[in-house]
Tab-separated table of C-alpha atoms in Angstrom:
chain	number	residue	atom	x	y	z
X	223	UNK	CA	0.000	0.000	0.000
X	224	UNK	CA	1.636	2.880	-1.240
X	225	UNK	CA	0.458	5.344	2.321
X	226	UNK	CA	2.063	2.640	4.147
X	227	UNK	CA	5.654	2.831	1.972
X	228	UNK	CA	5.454	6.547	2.276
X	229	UNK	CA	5.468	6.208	6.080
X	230	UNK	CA	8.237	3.602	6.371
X	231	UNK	CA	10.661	5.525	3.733
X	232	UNK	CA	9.805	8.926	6.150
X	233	UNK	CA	10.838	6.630	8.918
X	234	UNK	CA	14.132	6.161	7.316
X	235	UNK	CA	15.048	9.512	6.241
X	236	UNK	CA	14.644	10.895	9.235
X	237	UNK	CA	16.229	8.136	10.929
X	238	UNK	CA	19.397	8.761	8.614
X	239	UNK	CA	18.932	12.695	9.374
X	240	UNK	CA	18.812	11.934	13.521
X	241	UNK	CA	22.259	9.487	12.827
X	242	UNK	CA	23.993	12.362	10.853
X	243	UNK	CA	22.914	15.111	13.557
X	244	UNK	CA	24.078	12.797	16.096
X	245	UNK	CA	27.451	12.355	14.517
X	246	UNK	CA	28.008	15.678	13.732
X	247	UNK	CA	27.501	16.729	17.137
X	248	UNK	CA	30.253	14.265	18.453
X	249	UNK	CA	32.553	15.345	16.396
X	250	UNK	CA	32.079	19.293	17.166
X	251	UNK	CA	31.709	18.650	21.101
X	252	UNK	CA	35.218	17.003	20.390
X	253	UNK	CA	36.873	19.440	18.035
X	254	UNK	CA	35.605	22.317	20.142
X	255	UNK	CA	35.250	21.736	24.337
X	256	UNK	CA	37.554	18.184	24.760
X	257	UNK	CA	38.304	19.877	27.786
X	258	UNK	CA	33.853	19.415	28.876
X	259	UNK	CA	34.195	16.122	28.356
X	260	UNK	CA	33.603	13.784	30.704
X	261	UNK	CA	36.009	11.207	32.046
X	262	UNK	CA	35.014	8.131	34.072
X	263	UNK	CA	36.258	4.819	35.364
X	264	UNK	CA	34.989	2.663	32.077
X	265	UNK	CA	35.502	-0.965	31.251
X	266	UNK	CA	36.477	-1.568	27.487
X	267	UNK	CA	35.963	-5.561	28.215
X	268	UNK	CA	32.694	-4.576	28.976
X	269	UNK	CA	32.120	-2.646	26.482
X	270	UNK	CA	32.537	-5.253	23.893
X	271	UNK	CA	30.630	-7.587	25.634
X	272	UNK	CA	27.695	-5.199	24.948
X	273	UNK	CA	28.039	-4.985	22.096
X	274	UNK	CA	28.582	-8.553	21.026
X	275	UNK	CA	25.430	-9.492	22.709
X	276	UNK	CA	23.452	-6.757	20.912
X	277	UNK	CA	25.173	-7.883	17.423
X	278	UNK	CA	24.199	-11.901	18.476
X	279	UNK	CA	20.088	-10.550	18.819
X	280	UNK	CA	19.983	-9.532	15.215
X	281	UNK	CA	18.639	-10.814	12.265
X	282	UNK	CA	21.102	-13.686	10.495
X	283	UNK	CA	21.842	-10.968	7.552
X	284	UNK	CA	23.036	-8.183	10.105
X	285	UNK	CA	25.101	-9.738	12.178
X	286	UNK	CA	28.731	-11.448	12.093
X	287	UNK	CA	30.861	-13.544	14.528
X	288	UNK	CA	32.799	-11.407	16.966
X	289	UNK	CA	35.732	-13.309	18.497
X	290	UNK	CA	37.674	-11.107	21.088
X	291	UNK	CA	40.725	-12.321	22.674
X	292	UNK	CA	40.812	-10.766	26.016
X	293	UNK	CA	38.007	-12.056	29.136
X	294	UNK	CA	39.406	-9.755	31.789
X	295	UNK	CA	38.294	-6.386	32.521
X	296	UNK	CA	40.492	-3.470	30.797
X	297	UNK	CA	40.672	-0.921	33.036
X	298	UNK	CA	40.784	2.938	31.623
X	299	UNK	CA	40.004	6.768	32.440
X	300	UNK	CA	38.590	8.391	29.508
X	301	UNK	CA	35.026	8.863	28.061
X	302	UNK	CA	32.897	5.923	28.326
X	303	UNK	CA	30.658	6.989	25.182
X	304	UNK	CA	33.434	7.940	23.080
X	305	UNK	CA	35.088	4.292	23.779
X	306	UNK	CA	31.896	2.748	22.977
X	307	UNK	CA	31.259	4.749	19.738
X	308	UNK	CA	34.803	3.392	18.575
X	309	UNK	CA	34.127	-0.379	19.054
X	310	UNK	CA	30.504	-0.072	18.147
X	311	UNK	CA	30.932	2.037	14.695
X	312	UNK	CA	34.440	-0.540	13.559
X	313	UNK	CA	31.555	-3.301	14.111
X	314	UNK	CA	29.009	-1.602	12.451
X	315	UNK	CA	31.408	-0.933	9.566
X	316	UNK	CA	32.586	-4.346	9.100
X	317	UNK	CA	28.445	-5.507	9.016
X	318	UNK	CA	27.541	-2.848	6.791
X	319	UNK	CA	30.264	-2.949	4.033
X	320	UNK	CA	33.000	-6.276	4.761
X	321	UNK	CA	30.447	-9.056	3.493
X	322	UNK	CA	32.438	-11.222	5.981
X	323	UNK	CA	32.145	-13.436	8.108
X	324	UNK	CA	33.960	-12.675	11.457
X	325	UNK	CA	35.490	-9.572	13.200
X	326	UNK	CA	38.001	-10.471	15.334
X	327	UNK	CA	39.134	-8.019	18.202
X	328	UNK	CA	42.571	-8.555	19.834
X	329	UNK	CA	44.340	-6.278	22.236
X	330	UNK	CA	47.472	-7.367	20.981
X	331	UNK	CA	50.142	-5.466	23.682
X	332	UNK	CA	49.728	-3.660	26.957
X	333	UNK	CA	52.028	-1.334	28.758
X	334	UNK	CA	51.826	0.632	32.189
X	335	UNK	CA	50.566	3.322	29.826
X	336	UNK	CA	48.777	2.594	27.189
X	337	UNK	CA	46.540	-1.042	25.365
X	338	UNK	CA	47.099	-1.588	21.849
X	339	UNK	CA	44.070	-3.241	19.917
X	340	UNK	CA	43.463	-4.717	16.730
X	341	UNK	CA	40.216	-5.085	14.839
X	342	UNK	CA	39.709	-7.323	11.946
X	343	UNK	CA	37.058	-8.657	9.897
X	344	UNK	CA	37.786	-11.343	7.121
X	345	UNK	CA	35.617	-9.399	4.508
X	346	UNK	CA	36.435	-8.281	0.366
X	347	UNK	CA	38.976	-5.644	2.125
X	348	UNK	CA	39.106	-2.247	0.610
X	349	UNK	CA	41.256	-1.394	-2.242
X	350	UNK	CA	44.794	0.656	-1.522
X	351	UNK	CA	43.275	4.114	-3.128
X	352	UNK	CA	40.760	4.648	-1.061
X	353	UNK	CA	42.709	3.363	2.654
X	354	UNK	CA	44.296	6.601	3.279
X	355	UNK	CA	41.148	8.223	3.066
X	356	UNK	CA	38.622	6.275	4.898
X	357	UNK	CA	39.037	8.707	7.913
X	358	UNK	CA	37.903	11.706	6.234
X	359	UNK	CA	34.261	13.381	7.083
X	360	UNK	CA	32.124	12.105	4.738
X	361	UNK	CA	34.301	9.939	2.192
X	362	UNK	CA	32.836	6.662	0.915
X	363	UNK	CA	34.604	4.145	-0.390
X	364	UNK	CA	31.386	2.977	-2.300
X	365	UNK	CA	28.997	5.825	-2.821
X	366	UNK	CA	25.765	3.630	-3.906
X	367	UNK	CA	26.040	0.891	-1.531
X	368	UNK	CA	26.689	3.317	1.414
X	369	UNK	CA	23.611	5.320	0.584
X	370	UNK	CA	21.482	2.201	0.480
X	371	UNK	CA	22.302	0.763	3.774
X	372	UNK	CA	22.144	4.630	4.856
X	373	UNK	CA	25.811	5.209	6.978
X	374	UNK	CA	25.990	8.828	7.513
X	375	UNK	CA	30.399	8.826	6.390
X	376	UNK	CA	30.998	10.355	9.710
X	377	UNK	CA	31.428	6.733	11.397
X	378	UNK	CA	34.950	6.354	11.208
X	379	UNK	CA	35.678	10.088	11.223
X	380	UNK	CA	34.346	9.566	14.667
X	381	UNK	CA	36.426	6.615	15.584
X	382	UNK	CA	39.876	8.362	15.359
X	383	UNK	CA	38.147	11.424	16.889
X	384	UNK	CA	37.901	9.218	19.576
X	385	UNK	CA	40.942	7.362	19.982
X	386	UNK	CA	42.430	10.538	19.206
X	387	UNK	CA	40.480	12.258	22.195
X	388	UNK	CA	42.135	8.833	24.219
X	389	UNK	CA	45.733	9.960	22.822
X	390	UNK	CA	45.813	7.504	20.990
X	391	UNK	CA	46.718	6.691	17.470
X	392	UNK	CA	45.103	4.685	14.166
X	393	UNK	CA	46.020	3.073	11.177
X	394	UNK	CA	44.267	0.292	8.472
X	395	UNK	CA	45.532	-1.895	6.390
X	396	UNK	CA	43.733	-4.385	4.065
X	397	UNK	CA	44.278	-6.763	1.114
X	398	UNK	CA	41.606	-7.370	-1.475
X	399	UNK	CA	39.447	-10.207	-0.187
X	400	UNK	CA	41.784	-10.741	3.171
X	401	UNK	CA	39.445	-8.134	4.981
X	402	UNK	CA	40.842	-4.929	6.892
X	403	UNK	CA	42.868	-4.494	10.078
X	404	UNK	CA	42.409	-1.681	12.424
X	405	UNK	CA	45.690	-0.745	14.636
X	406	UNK	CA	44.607	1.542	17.399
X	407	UNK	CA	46.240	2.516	20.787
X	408	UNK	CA	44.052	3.600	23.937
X	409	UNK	CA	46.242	5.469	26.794
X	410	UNK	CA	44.848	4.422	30.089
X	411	UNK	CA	44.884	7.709	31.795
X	412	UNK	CA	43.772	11.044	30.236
């Protein structure tokens, strides 16, 4: 019934208008007052626990296999929605756009100071042209598809916002068809 299509696709632009307004406004509470935000006590174990059970309750086609590598909790003193926002949007990345399998998330060396992570999925990979650019506002590696599933291209502008905000650093790297790897490093006190 056409009435009825009207209303859903109404839903879903303003849905994708709420994401983007959301977004934006992370990004220009962080570029402009860092200094307001709030630090906590937060758990990144935990963290990823919540979000692996949210990603298991989904339908079969929007969900992957997460396998992390660490069952302890990982203490650290930064912004708890910040740290979410970066685990949450590489997993929402690697659904959207890998067409893998698996994402596989590894803290892969810890100091006094600082944890360093890795996050993988075993997906198509994205081609060398566009992997210095994937952190840009807005850039999308695949214009049509990312418009379908309806990303806003602020998700991973956001994620080294945040690891950023966590003096931290990022890099990718990916292979066509071996999937991408995410290097990231999280200090543990801001």
């Amino acid at each position: 019934e056409p009435r009825r299509l009207f209303i859903e696709k109404s839903y879903m632009q303003s849905e994708r208008l709420r994401q983007l307004l959301q977004d934006i406004s992370t990004i220009t509470r962080m570029d402009e007052a860092s200094q307001l935000i709030e630090r906590e006590n937060v758990d990144i174990h935990a963290i990823v626990q919540d979000i692996i059970a949210e990603v298991a309750l989904r339908p079969a086609d929007k969900r992957m296999r997460i396998n992390c590598n660490f069952d302890r909790e990982l203490p650290i003193f930064g912004n708890a929605n910040l740290l979410t926002s970066i685990f949450r949007n590489l997993t929402e990345n690697a659904i959207a756009y890998s067409g893998g399998r698996d994402i596989f998330i590894n803290l892969t060396k810890e100091t006094p100071e600082e944890y360093v992570f890795s996050f993988a999925d075993n997906g198509i990979g994205i081609d060398s042209q566009h992997l210095s650019h994937i952190f840009e506002r807005f850039y999308r590696v695949d214009k049509g598809r990312s418009r379908k599933i309806g990303g806003t291209g602020l998700g991973l502008s956001i994620v080294k916002n945040g690891v950023n905000f966590h003096k931290g650093q990022i890099s990718a790297k990916s292979s066509p068809g071996k999937g991408v790897t995410f290097f990231f490093t999280l200090k543990k006190k801001l």
